[in-house]
Amino acid sequence: MQNETIAALSTALGESAIAIVRLSGPQSRRWADCLFRGRRPLAETEPRFMSHGRLVDERGEPFDEVLAVWFAPGRSYTGEEMAEIHCHGGNMAARLCLERLHALGARPAKAGEFTQRAFLSGRIDLAQAEAILATIRARSEAGLKAAQKSLAGDLSRRAATLREKILDLSALVEAGLDYPDEELPPLTGPELVEELRSLSGEAHLLFDRCRTGLLLSQGIAVALVGKPNVGKSSLLNALLARPRALVTAVAGTTRDVLEAPLSHRGVPLHLLDTAGLRVPLDEVEALGIDRTMEALERADLALLVLDGSAPLDDDDRRAASRLVGRPHLTLVNKSDLPHRVGDDEARALSPSLGVLRLSAREGEGIEALKETVVDTVVGSGLLDEALNASASQLEELRLARSALDEARRLVREGLGEDVAAANLTEARSALDRLLFLDGDDALAERIFSRFCVGK
Ligand SMILES: Nc1nc2c(c(=O)[nH]1)N(C=O)[C@@H](CNc1ccc(C(=O)N[C@@H](CCC(=O)O)C(=O)O)cc1)CN2
Ligand SMILES: Nc1nc2c(ncn2[C@@H]2O[C@H](COP(=O)(O)OP(=O)(O)OP(=O)(O)O)[C@@H](O)[C@H]2O)c(=O)[nH]1
Ligand SMILES: [Mg+2]
């Protein structure tokens, strides 16, 4: 329990209907009562019941008509005694209210301090704190739902269950190592392989669900690339259903990378239209092509755009070669014109995940493209299964997953259970870090400092 009582504005600054000032700590209700004048003071009302009244300044003069409420310790967001004053929005009422509270002794809250107190009082763990941050930052319905699942503890629970199973298996493997001459080995080789197979399956599934969650919160970056004039910018406009990018018949129209958000089935996409790839004619074009390559680096998926109305040429082949090793789809554009590029030819150009025919000009195949993009990156089955996780939590899952795979391979190939035991330990410590079990204060500070003041 913290001794200091903190206060902050919990709603965004600026003109709004209502502004909420929050207090947390032992003096919350008392100090709220110093400026609140209702039918009864909060001290005489039931917790969690809104009371109507006025706020008064130090001379007793009213300055706003408000609603106020208090929460008992153990039954509040922070787990401490809390009070809230719901003022009118705008810049003045909440500011005067806060100034009064600070004059009474309430300390201005630091970024994320309310949530930090919820963590310190044991009401939530750090994975749930991450989920609260993701809830506030969600940019799509699917992202919001994934965050709420993690807030309900889904990620922590599943990771903790997996960690327990790994610990149990480690104990068995190490018992076998310590007493190699025992008559009955605690686990036979095939049994161990089977156990490891099931653990690695769970780790893979959890990783995929969290990867989906991360994509939902960050958005899927999709880069449109190809040689000049194939219709990349036209495609961007068709996807957005508005003329965002300049389109001309001149090759080399797009110079900078154009970015535009789009949401499909609740999944946020982040589209990147790029300068056409070819041997540059001048310095401006060369710089534009550098940016195309940077966009490719950032992209979760690339769309290789081809002009289906003209035979493929060396520029197409060079553009395709930039995509080797990157997940991409091949789009044969201008399907409203006579076809000059066969499906097989398009497929032979690069190891892409699929070939789609479309017409940016006529809008043909655009819906199918959006659908394919989401399915390719997220996997349609996983959308409802998404769990929110931070980038570093996902990294720990990746480590746990490959350590389990490695242990399984070693045992299957008879390469020694001692090495497998080391891999199990590695997997377990990755999950320890994911669950923030090592109690690293600096890490907690880092999480809460990403919150806004008042949360
Ligand atoms: N006005 C207002 N709206 C808000 C919040 C708030 O603090 N104030 N929240 C936050 O910023 C969110 C709601 N989150 C909350 C989470 C837990 C508890 C709470 O009292 N938990 C207790 C008791 C649970 C119960 O009795 O149902 C607990 O978990 O022990 C309250 C709010 C969103 N809306
Ligand atoms: N018939 C037809 N023409 C298209 C289609 N898509 C684009 N075009 C035309 O192709 C030309 C080039 O289109 P852009 O969208 O500017 O091509 P780009 O790939 O962005 O070109 P750069 O920015 O120069 O790399 C324009 O004249 C478009 O009108 C299509 O689906 N059908
Ligand atoms: Mg363009």
Short mmCIF file of C-alpha atoms and ligand atoms in Angstrom, two decimals:
data_model
loop_
_atom_site.label_atom_id
_atom_site.label_comp_id
_atom_site.label_asym_id
_atom_site.label_seq_id
_atom_site.Cartn_x
_atom_site.Cartn_y
_atom_site.Cartn_z
CA MET A 1 0.00 0.00 0.00
CA GLN A 2 1.33 3.40 -0.98
CA ASN A 3 1.10 6.24 1.54
CA GLU A 4 0.94 9.14 -0.83
CA THR A 5 -2.36 10.11 -2.40
CA ILE A 6 -2.02 10.93 -6.09
CA ALA A 7 -4.30 12.94 -8.36
CA ALA A 8 -4.45 13.46 -12.11
CA LEU A 9 -6.72 14.22 -15.00
CA SER A 10 -7.72 10.86 -16.50
CA THR A 11 -9.36 12.11 -19.66
CA ALA A 12 -7.76 13.81 -22.63
CA LEU A 13 -7.11 17.55 -22.43
CA GLY A 14 -9.16 19.92 -24.53
CA GLU A 15 -12.79 20.57 -25.29
CA SER A 16 -14.89 17.57 -24.30
CA ALA A 17 -18.19 16.79 -22.61
CA ILE A 18 -16.73 15.52 -19.36
CA ALA A 19 -13.31 15.54 -17.70
CA ILE A 20 -12.52 13.01 -14.97
CA VAL A 21 -10.13 13.81 -12.14
CA ARG A 22 -8.97 10.73 -10.25
CA LEU A 23 -7.44 10.30 -6.82
CA SER A 24 -5.85 7.18 -5.41
CA GLY A 25 -4.45 6.62 -1.93
CA PRO A 26 -5.58 6.89 1.68
CA GLN A 27 -6.70 10.56 1.57
CA SER A 28 -8.67 10.27 -1.67
CA ARG A 29 -12.17 10.52 -0.28
CA ARG A 30 -11.28 13.07 2.38
CA TRP A 31 -9.63 15.45 -0.07
CA ALA A 32 -12.38 15.03 -2.64
CA ASP A 33 -14.80 16.03 0.12
CA CYS A 34 -12.79 19.21 0.75
CA LEU A 35 -14.10 20.64 -2.52
CA PHE A 36 -17.21 18.59 -3.22
CA ARG A 37 -20.54 19.93 -1.93
CA GLY A 38 -23.37 17.46 -2.49
CA ARG A 39 -26.44 16.47 -0.50
CA ARG A 40 -24.02 14.52 1.69
CA PRO A 41 -20.22 14.32 1.76
CA LEU A 42 -18.71 11.27 0.01
CA ALA A 43 -17.69 10.03 3.46
CA GLU A 44 -21.37 9.45 4.19
CA THR A 45 -22.29 7.86 0.85
CA GLU A 46 -21.94 4.29 -0.23
CA PRO A 47 -18.90 3.47 -2.36
CA ARG A 48 -19.45 3.31 -6.14
CA PHE A 49 -22.57 5.47 -6.03
CA MET A 50 -22.50 8.66 -8.03
CA SER A 51 -23.45 11.78 -6.11
CA HIS A 52 -24.46 15.07 -7.68
CA GLY A 53 -23.06 18.32 -6.34
CA ARG A 54 -20.79 21.30 -6.87
CA LEU A 55 -17.09 21.99 -6.56
CA VAL A 56 -16.11 25.00 -4.49
CA ASP A 57 -12.89 26.99 -4.40
CA GLU A 58 -10.98 27.96 -1.23
CA ARG A 59 -13.45 30.79 -0.54
CA GLY A 60 -16.41 28.44 -0.83
CA GLU A 61 -17.46 29.79 -4.21
CA PRO A 62 -18.79 27.13 -6.59
CA PHE A 63 -16.95 26.75 -9.92
CA ASP A 64 -18.48 23.61 -11.49
CA GLU A 65 -21.47 21.29 -11.28
CA VAL A 66 -20.19 17.70 -11.06
CA LEU A 67 -20.75 14.06 -10.24
CA ALA A 68 -18.48 12.38 -7.71
CA VAL A 69 -17.90 8.83 -6.53
CA TRP A 70 -15.53 6.93 -4.25
CA PHE A 71 -14.21 3.36 -4.18
CA ALA A 72 -13.27 1.35 -1.11
CA PRO A 73 -9.76 -0.17 -0.79
CA GLY A 74 -9.64 -3.59 -2.49
CA ARG A 75 -12.56 -2.68 -4.73
CA SER A 76 -11.08 -0.15 -7.11
CA TYR A 77 -8.92 0.06 -10.21
CA THR A 78 -5.73 0.58 -8.21
CA GLY A 79 -6.78 -1.62 -5.31
CA GLU A 80 -6.47 1.44 -3.04
CA GLU A 81 -9.10 3.87 -1.80
CA MET A 82 -9.99 6.03 -4.79
CA ALA A 83 -12.24 8.95 -5.65
CA GLU A 84 -13.33 10.41 -8.96
CA ILE A 85 -14.74 13.81 -9.77
CA HIS A 86 -16.51 14.05 -13.11
CA CYS A 87 -16.27 17.74 -14.05
CA HIS A 88 -17.33 19.53 -17.18
CA GLY A 89 -14.84 19.17 -20.02
CA GLY A 90 -12.76 21.96 -21.42
CA ASN A 91 -9.67 23.49 -19.95
CA MET A 92 -10.81 25.23 -16.76
CA ALA A 93 -12.99 23.11 -14.45
CA ALA A 94 -10.71 20.08 -14.15
CA ARG A 95 -7.66 22.34 -13.89
CA LEU A 96 -9.09 24.30 -10.95
CA CYS A 97 -10.18 21.04 -9.36
CA LEU A 98 -6.68 19.56 -9.67
CA GLU A 99 -5.00 22.72 -8.43
CA ARG A 100 -7.16 22.56 -5.31
CA LEU A 101 -6.34 18.89 -4.74
CA HIS A 102 -2.62 19.53 -5.16
CA ALA A 103 -2.85 22.43 -2.72
CA LEU A 104 -4.46 20.05 -0.23
CA GLY A 105 -1.45 17.71 -0.54
CA ALA A 106 -2.28 15.32 -3.39
CA ARG A 107 0.82 14.63 -5.47
CA PRO A 108 0.51 14.87 -9.27
CA ALA A 109 0.48 11.29 -10.57
CA LYS A 110 3.29 10.09 -12.81
CA ALA A 111 2.59 8.47 -16.19
CA GLY A 112 0.94 5.10 -15.62
CA GLU A 113 1.03 5.45 -11.85
CA PHE A 114 -2.58 4.38 -11.25
CA THR A 115 -1.96 1.19 -13.19
CA GLN A 116 1.39 0.75 -11.45
CA ARG A 117 -0.44 0.84 -8.13
CA ALA A 118 -2.86 -1.81 -9.41
CA PHE A 119 0.27 -3.90 -10.08
CA LEU A 120 1.91 -3.12 -6.72
CA SER A 121 -1.28 -4.01 -4.86
CA GLY A 122 -1.32 -7.35 -6.68
CA ARG A 123 -4.56 -6.73 -8.58
CA ILE A 124 -2.94 -7.19 -11.99
CA ASP A 125 0.34 -8.63 -13.29
CA LEU A 126 2.67 -6.94 -15.76
CA ALA A 127 1.25 -8.89 -18.71
CA GLN A 128 -2.14 -7.41 -17.81
CA ALA A 129 -0.60 -3.94 -17.53
CA GLU A 130 0.64 -4.41 -21.10
CA ALA A 131 -2.90 -5.41 -22.06
CA ILE A 132 -4.36 -2.22 -20.55
CA LEU A 133 -1.90 -0.19 -22.60
CA ALA A 134 -2.86 -2.16 -25.70
CA THR A 135 -6.55 -1.53 -24.93
CA ILE A 136 -5.99 2.21 -24.95
CA ARG A 137 -3.87 2.05 -28.08
CA ALA A 138 -6.02 -0.43 -30.03
CA ARG A 139 -6.67 0.74 -33.56
CA SER A 140 -9.07 -2.00 -34.60
CA GLU A 141 -11.94 -3.95 -33.11
CA ALA A 142 -9.97 -7.19 -33.41
CA GLY A 143 -7.00 -5.59 -31.62
CA LEU A 144 -9.22 -4.36 -28.82
CA LYS A 145 -10.71 -7.82 -28.27
CA ALA A 146 -7.28 -9.44 -28.23
CA ALA A 147 -6.14 -6.92 -25.61
CA GLN A 148 -9.19 -7.65 -23.46
CA LYS A 149 -8.44 -11.39 -23.52
CA SER A 150 -4.93 -10.76 -22.24
CA LEU A 151 -6.35 -8.39 -19.65
CA ALA A 152 -8.59 -11.19 -18.45
CA GLY A 153 -5.32 -13.08 -17.87
CA ASP A 154 -5.44 -15.47 -20.84
CA LEU A 155 -1.83 -14.95 -21.88
CA SER A 156 -0.44 -15.12 -18.34
CA ARG A 157 -2.48 -18.21 -17.55
CA ARG A 158 -1.47 -20.08 -20.67
CA ALA A 159 2.18 -19.14 -20.42
CA ALA A 160 2.19 -20.13 -16.74
CA THR A 161 0.61 -23.52 -17.53
CA LEU A 162 3.19 -24.19 -20.21
CA ARG A 163 5.97 -23.15 -17.82
CA GLU A 164 4.68 -25.60 -15.18
CA LYS A 165 4.64 -28.45 -17.68
CA ILE A 166 8.20 -27.63 -18.74
CA LEU A 167 9.29 -27.63 -15.11
CA ASP A 168 7.66 -31.03 -14.54
CA LEU A 169 9.34 -32.48 -17.60
CA SER A 170 12.72 -30.98 -16.62
CA ALA A 171 12.43 -32.68 -13.25
CA LEU A 172 11.81 -36.04 -14.93
CA VAL A 173 14.64 -35.61 -17.43
CA GLU A 174 17.06 -34.52 -14.73
CA ALA A 175 16.06 -37.45 -12.51
CA GLY A 176 16.98 -39.74 -15.42
CA LEU A 177 20.31 -37.97 -15.75
CA ASP A 178 21.12 -38.08 -12.06
CA TYR A 179 20.33 -41.79 -11.62
CA PRO A 180 21.22 -43.34 -14.97
CA ASP A 181 21.55 -46.83 -13.39
CA GLU A 182 18.08 -46.97 -11.86
CA GLU A 183 16.18 -49.99 -13.07
CA LEU A 184 13.19 -48.03 -14.27
CA PRO A 185 14.07 -44.88 -16.16
CA PRO A 186 11.56 -42.15 -15.29
CA LEU A 187 10.78 -41.64 -18.99
CA THR A 188 11.61 -43.67 -22.05
CA GLY A 189 13.02 -41.94 -25.12
CA PRO A 190 9.80 -42.17 -27.16
CA GLU A 191 7.75 -40.95 -24.19
CA LEU A 192 10.04 -37.97 -23.84
CA VAL A 193 9.80 -37.19 -27.56
CA GLU A 194 6.02 -37.37 -27.28
CA GLU A 195 5.99 -35.02 -24.27
CA LEU A 196 8.27 -32.58 -26.05
CA ARG A 197 6.10 -32.74 -29.16
CA SER A 198 3.05 -31.74 -27.19
CA LEU A 199 4.86 -28.92 -25.35
CA SER A 200 6.30 -27.54 -28.56
CA GLY A 201 2.83 -27.72 -30.15
CA GLU A 202 1.48 -25.59 -27.30
CA ALA A 203 4.35 -23.12 -27.64
CA HIS A 204 3.76 -22.83 -31.38
CA LEU A 205 0.06 -22.19 -30.92
CA LEU A 206 0.65 -19.59 -28.20
CA PHE A 207 3.27 -17.90 -30.39
CA ASP A 208 0.89 -17.77 -33.37
CA ARG A 209 -1.93 -16.36 -31.27
CA CYS A 210 0.34 -13.67 -29.82
CA ARG A 211 1.87 -12.87 -33.20
CA THR A 212 -1.64 -12.28 -34.50
CA GLY A 213 -2.36 -10.10 -31.48
CA LEU A 214 0.75 -8.02 -32.11
CA LEU A 215 -0.14 -7.61 -35.78
CA LEU A 216 -3.60 -6.50 -34.75
CA SER A 217 -2.22 -3.87 -32.42
CA GLN A 218 0.55 -2.63 -34.67
CA GLY A 219 -1.20 -3.07 -38.00
CA ILE A 220 0.02 -5.11 -40.94
CA ALA A 221 2.47 -3.18 -43.11
CA VAL A 222 1.83 -3.99 -46.78
CA ALA A 223 4.26 -2.62 -49.42
CA LEU A 224 3.22 -2.26 -53.07
CA VAL A 225 6.29 -2.77 -55.25
CA GLY A 226 7.11 -3.40 -58.89
CA LYS A 227 8.65 -1.65 -61.89
CA PRO A 228 7.26 1.79 -62.86
CA ASN A 229 3.83 2.19 -64.45
CA VAL A 230 2.40 -1.21 -63.52
CA GLY A 231 -0.35 0.48 -61.48
CA LYS A 232 0.89 0.46 -57.87
CA SER A 233 -0.51 3.89 -57.08
CA SER A 234 -3.75 3.08 -58.90
CA LEU A 235 -4.00 -0.01 -56.73
CA LEU A 236 -3.42 2.01 -53.56
CA ASN A 237 -6.26 4.30 -54.61
CA ALA A 238 -8.52 1.38 -55.46
CA LEU A 239 -7.86 -0.25 -52.07
CA LEU A 240 -8.61 3.01 -50.27
CA ALA A 241 -11.53 3.82 -52.58
CA ARG A 242 -10.25 7.39 -52.87
CA PRO A 243 -7.62 9.16 -54.98
CA ARG A 244 -4.84 9.27 -52.38
CA ALA A 245 -1.86 8.96 -54.75
CA LEU A 246 -0.98 10.74 -57.99
CA VAL A 247 -1.47 8.51 -61.02
CA THR A 248 -0.10 9.36 -64.48
CA ALA A 249 0.98 7.48 -67.59
CA VAL A 250 4.52 8.73 -66.97
CA ALA A 251 6.84 6.02 -65.62
CA GLY A 252 8.41 7.18 -62.36
CA THR A 253 5.47 9.21 -61.02
CA THR A 254 5.76 8.12 -57.39
CA ARG A 255 8.94 9.29 -55.67
CA ASP A 256 8.41 9.19 -51.90
CA VAL A 257 6.80 6.33 -50.03
CA LEU A 258 3.10 7.10 -49.49
CA GLU A 259 1.55 5.64 -46.36
CA ALA A 260 -2.16 5.11 -45.80
CA PRO A 261 -4.17 3.20 -43.20
CA LEU A 262 -6.96 0.82 -44.14
CA SER A 263 -9.01 -1.57 -42.05
CA HIS A 264 -10.34 -4.87 -43.34
CA ARG A 265 -12.47 -7.22 -41.19
CA GLY A 266 -11.34 -5.27 -38.14
CA VAL A 267 -7.67 -5.80 -39.03
CA PRO A 268 -5.62 -2.61 -39.42
CA LEU A 269 -3.54 -2.54 -42.59
CA HIS A 270 -0.83 -0.01 -43.22
CA LEU A 271 -0.37 0.43 -46.98
CA LEU A 272 2.92 1.65 -48.45
CA ASP A 273 2.93 2.80 -52.09
CA THR A 274 6.47 3.01 -53.41
CA ALA A 275 8.58 4.36 -56.27
CA GLY A 276 8.84 1.92 -59.19
CA LEU A 277 11.97 -0.26 -59.22
CA ARG A 278 14.28 0.10 -62.22
CA VAL A 279 17.74 1.47 -63.00
CA PRO A 280 17.18 5.09 -61.91
CA LEU A 281 17.31 7.86 -64.50
CA ASP A 282 18.27 10.63 -62.08
CA GLU A 283 19.20 11.35 -58.48
CA VAL A 284 15.61 11.93 -57.33
CA GLU A 285 14.52 8.58 -58.66
CA ALA A 286 17.54 6.87 -57.09
CA LEU A 287 16.62 8.30 -53.67
CA GLY A 288 13.02 7.18 -54.18
CA ILE A 289 14.17 3.64 -54.91
CA ASP A 290 16.27 3.64 -51.70
CA ARG A 291 13.04 4.42 -49.86
CA THR A 292 11.25 1.60 -51.64
CA MET A 293 13.86 -0.77 -50.23
CA GLU A 294 13.38 0.68 -46.72
CA ALA A 295 9.63 0.16 -47.06
CA LEU A 296 10.25 -3.45 -48.08
CA GLU A 297 12.31 -3.95 -44.93
CA ARG A 298 9.41 -2.72 -42.79
CA ALA A 299 6.72 -4.65 -44.60
CA ASP A 300 5.01 -7.72 -43.14
CA LEU A 301 3.85 -8.54 -46.65
CA ALA A 302 4.83 -7.23 -50.09
CA LEU A 303 2.62 -7.08 -53.18
CA LEU A 304 4.60 -7.53 -56.39
CA VAL A 305 2.56 -5.66 -59.01
CA LEU A 306 2.88 -6.66 -62.69
CA ASP A 307 1.31 -5.10 -65.77
CA GLY A 308 -0.71 -7.97 -67.24
CA SER A 309 -1.24 -6.13 -70.52
CA ALA A 310 2.41 -6.28 -71.62
CA PRO A 311 4.95 -9.12 -71.70
CA LEU A 312 7.20 -9.46 -68.64
CA ASP A 313 10.62 -7.89 -69.06
CA ASP A 314 13.96 -7.58 -67.28
CA ASP A 315 12.69 -4.79 -65.04
CA ASP A 316 9.96 -7.14 -63.76
CA ARG A 317 12.55 -9.84 -63.17
CA ARG A 318 14.83 -7.44 -61.30
CA ALA A 319 11.95 -6.18 -59.17
CA ALA A 320 10.97 -9.79 -58.42
CA SER A 321 14.53 -10.62 -57.39
CA ARG A 322 14.30 -8.01 -54.60
CA LEU A 323 11.49 -10.04 -53.07
CA VAL A 324 13.32 -13.32 -52.69
CA GLY A 325 13.12 -14.37 -49.06
CA ARG A 326 10.29 -11.93 -48.27
CA PRO A 327 6.69 -13.04 -47.99
CA HIS A 328 4.79 -11.64 -50.97
CA LEU A 329 1.84 -12.05 -53.31
CA THR A 330 2.04 -11.54 -57.08
CA LEU A 331 -0.63 -9.29 -58.58
CA VAL A 332 -1.26 -9.28 -62.31
CA ASN A 333 -2.88 -5.85 -62.83
CA LYS A 334 -4.81 -4.32 -65.75
CA SER A 335 -7.01 -7.37 -66.24
CA ASP A 336 -9.45 -5.10 -68.13
CA LEU A 337 -6.93 -5.11 -71.04
CA PRO A 338 -6.02 -8.17 -73.18
CA HIS A 339 -3.96 -10.68 -71.13
CA ARG A 340 -0.31 -10.85 -72.12
CA VAL A 341 1.00 -12.51 -68.93
CA GLY A 342 -0.01 -16.10 -68.17
CA ASP A 343 -0.55 -17.38 -64.62
CA ASP A 344 2.36 -19.79 -64.99
CA GLU A 345 4.67 -17.03 -66.15
CA ALA A 346 3.69 -14.88 -63.18
CA ARG A 347 4.18 -17.80 -60.84
CA ALA A 348 7.61 -18.60 -62.29
CA LEU A 349 8.80 -15.06 -61.68
CA SER A 350 9.25 -15.42 -57.91
CA PRO A 351 8.44 -17.80 -55.05
CA SER A 352 5.32 -15.88 -54.10
CA LEU A 353 2.50 -17.04 -51.85
CA GLY A 354 -0.06 -16.72 -54.63
CA VAL A 355 -1.04 -15.02 -57.87
CA LEU A 356 -4.10 -12.78 -58.20
CA ARG A 357 -5.51 -11.09 -61.28
CA LEU A 358 -7.12 -7.70 -60.86
CA SER A 359 -7.84 -4.35 -62.39
CA ALA A 360 -7.06 -1.30 -60.30
CA ARG A 361 -8.84 0.84 -62.87
CA GLU A 362 -12.09 -1.16 -62.89
CA GLY A 363 -11.93 -2.21 -59.23
CA GLU A 364 -12.01 -5.89 -60.16
CA GLY A 365 -10.48 -8.29 -57.64
CA ILE A 366 -9.90 -5.59 -55.02
CA GLU A 367 -12.10 -7.16 -52.32
CA ALA A 368 -10.53 -10.56 -52.98
CA LEU A 369 -7.10 -8.98 -52.58
CA LYS A 370 -7.94 -7.51 -49.16
CA GLU A 371 -9.27 -10.87 -48.06
CA THR A 372 -6.15 -12.68 -49.28
CA VAL A 373 -3.83 -10.18 -47.58
CA VAL A 374 -5.50 -10.67 -44.20
CA ASP A 375 -5.64 -14.46 -44.61
CA THR A 376 -2.01 -14.64 -45.69
CA VAL A 377 -0.64 -12.64 -42.78
CA VAL A 378 -3.03 -13.50 -39.98
CA GLY A 379 -4.45 -16.85 -41.00
CA SER A 380 -8.22 -16.56 -40.98
CA GLY A 381 -8.61 -19.20 -38.27
CA LEU A 382 -6.48 -17.24 -35.83
CA LEU A 383 -8.31 -13.91 -35.85
CA ASP A 384 -10.67 -14.81 -33.02
CA GLU A 385 -7.89 -16.57 -31.15
CA ALA A 386 -5.60 -13.55 -31.03
CA LEU A 387 -3.96 -12.74 -27.72
CA ASN A 388 -2.37 -9.43 -27.01
CA ALA A 389 1.36 -9.47 -26.35
CA SER A 390 4.15 -6.93 -26.56
CA ALA A 391 7.00 -7.29 -29.04
CA SER A 392 9.34 -8.44 -26.27
CA GLN A 393 6.84 -11.01 -24.98
CA LEU A 394 6.54 -12.37 -28.50
CA GLU A 395 10.32 -12.61 -28.69
CA GLU A 396 10.37 -14.69 -25.48
CA LEU A 397 7.77 -17.02 -26.97
CA ARG A 398 9.88 -17.39 -30.08
CA LEU A 399 12.84 -18.38 -27.91
CA ALA A 400 10.78 -20.83 -25.85
CA ARG A 401 9.39 -22.35 -29.02
CA SER A 402 12.74 -22.94 -30.67
CA ALA A 403 14.33 -24.26 -27.46
CA LEU A 404 11.53 -26.85 -27.22
CA ASP A 405 11.89 -27.77 -30.88
CA GLU A 406 15.61 -28.16 -30.41
CA ALA A 407 15.16 -30.37 -27.31
CA ARG A 408 12.76 -32.56 -29.25
CA ARG A 409 15.16 -32.91 -32.18
CA LEU A 410 18.08 -33.81 -29.90
CA VAL A 411 16.16 -36.51 -28.06
CA ARG A 412 14.63 -37.93 -31.24
CA GLU A 413 18.03 -38.24 -32.82
CA GLY A 414 19.47 -39.77 -29.65
CA LEU A 415 21.86 -36.86 -29.17
CA GLY A 416 21.67 -36.69 -25.43
CA GLU A 417 19.16 -35.81 -22.79
CA ASP A 418 21.59 -33.56 -20.96
CA VAL A 419 21.49 -31.08 -23.84
CA ALA A 420 17.71 -31.45 -23.96
CA ALA A 421 17.61 -30.55 -20.27
CA ALA A 422 19.57 -27.38 -21.01
CA ASN A 423 17.08 -26.48 -23.73
CA LEU A 424 14.17 -27.03 -21.36
CA THR A 425 15.80 -24.64 -18.92
CA GLU A 426 16.19 -22.12 -21.71
CA ALA A 427 12.52 -22.43 -22.64
CA ARG A 428 11.51 -22.01 -19.03
CA SER A 429 13.55 -18.88 -18.46
CA ALA A 430 12.09 -17.32 -21.62
CA LEU A 431 8.62 -17.87 -20.12
CA ASP A 432 9.82 -16.50 -16.77
CA ARG A 433 10.76 -13.31 -18.56
CA LEU A 434 7.47 -13.25 -20.49
CA LEU A 435 5.62 -13.53 -17.18
CA PHE A 436 7.93 -10.94 -15.60
CA LEU A 437 8.78 -13.45 -12.87
CA ASP A 438 12.27 -12.13 -12.25
CA GLY A 439 10.75 -8.99 -10.68
CA ASP A 440 12.95 -6.59 -12.60
CA ASP A 441 12.01 -3.08 -11.33
CA ALA A 442 13.57 -1.32 -14.31
CA LEU A 443 11.38 -3.39 -16.59
CA ALA A 444 8.24 -2.47 -14.67
CA GLU A 445 9.26 1.21 -14.80
CA ARG A 446 9.68 0.93 -18.55
CA ILE A 447 6.21 -0.49 -19.00
CA PHE A 448 4.43 2.12 -16.90
CA SER A 449 6.33 5.02 -18.40
CA ARG A 450 4.70 4.22 -21.74
CA PHE A 451 1.28 5.01 -20.26
CA CYS A 452 -0.26 8.45 -20.22
CA VAL A 453 -0.67 10.46 -17.03
CA GLY A 454 -3.96 9.61 -15.33
CA LYS A 455 -3.92 5.92 -16.34
N1 LIG B 1 -14.99 6.19 -14.34
C1 LIG B 1 -14.13 5.22 -14.60
N2 LIG B 1 -14.26 4.49 -15.73
C2 LIG B 1 -13.35 3.51 -16.02
C3 LIG B 1 -12.27 3.23 -15.16
C4 LIG B 1 -12.18 3.98 -13.95
O1 LIG B 1 -11.27 3.76 -13.13
N3 LIG B 1 -13.12 4.96 -13.73
N4 LIG B 1 -11.33 2.24 -15.51
C5 LIG B 1 -10.01 2.24 -15.18
O2 LIG B 1 -9.22 3.08 -15.50
C6 LIG B 1 -11.73 1.20 -16.45
C7 LIG B 1 -12.47 0.12 -15.68
N5 LIG B 1 -11.55 -0.69 -14.93
C8 LIG B 1 -11.71 -1.11 -13.65
C9 LIG B 1 -11.07 -2.26 -13.27
C10 LIG B 1 -11.25 -2.76 -12.00
C11 LIG B 1 -12.04 -2.10 -11.08
C12 LIG B 1 -12.27 -2.67 -9.73
O3 LIG B 1 -12.86 -2.03 -8.88
N6 LIG B 1 -11.82 -3.90 -9.46
C13 LIG B 1 -11.92 -4.58 -8.20
C14 LIG B 1 -13.34 -5.01 -7.87
C15 LIG B 1 -14.01 -5.83 -8.92
C16 LIG B 1 -15.53 -5.93 -8.74
O4 LIG B 1 -16.02 -5.78 -7.63
O5 LIG B 1 -16.20 -6.17 -9.77
C17 LIG B 1 -11.01 -5.79 -8.19
O6 LIG B 1 -10.66 -6.27 -9.29
O7 LIG B 1 -10.64 -6.21 -7.11
C18 LIG B 1 -12.64 -0.90 -11.46
C19 LIG B 1 -12.48 -0.40 -12.73
C20 LIG B 1 -12.52 1.81 -17.58
N7 LIG B 1 -13.51 2.78 -17.13
N1 LIG B 2 -6.22 -0.23 -68.20
C1 LIG B 2 -5.68 -0.11 -66.99
N2 LIG B 2 -4.80 0.86 -66.76
C2 LIG B 2 -4.27 0.96 -65.52
C3 LIG B 2 -4.65 0.08 -64.48
N3 LIG B 2 -3.97 0.42 -63.37
C4 LIG B 2 -3.20 1.48 -63.70
N4 LIG B 2 -3.38 1.82 -64.97
C5 LIG B 2 -2.71 2.91 -65.72
O1 LIG B 2 -1.31 2.70 -65.71
C6 LIG B 2 -0.61 3.94 -65.63
C7 LIG B 2 0.34 3.94 -64.44
O2 LIG B 2 -0.40 3.86 -63.26
P1 LIG B 2 0.23 4.20 -61.84
O3 LIG B 2 -0.76 3.80 -60.82
O4 LIG B 2 0.71 5.60 -61.80
O5 LIG B 2 1.49 3.23 -61.85
P2 LIG B 2 2.66 3.09 -60.78
O6 LIG B 2 3.04 1.67 -60.70
O7 LIG B 2 2.27 3.75 -59.50
O8 LIG B 2 3.82 3.91 -61.48
P3 LIG B 2 5.10 4.66 -60.82
O9 LIG B 2 4.61 5.51 -59.69
O10 LIG B 2 5.62 5.45 -61.93
O11 LIG B 2 6.03 3.61 -60.37
C8 LIG B 2 -1.69 5.02 -65.52
O12 LIG B 2 -1.92 5.56 -66.80
C9 LIG B 2 -2.91 4.24 -65.03
O13 LIG B 2 -4.13 4.84 -65.41
C10 LIG B 2 -5.63 -0.92 -64.77
O14 LIG B 2 -6.04 -1.73 -63.94
N5 LIG B 2 -6.11 -0.97 -66.04
MG MG B 3 3.06 5.29 -58.45
#
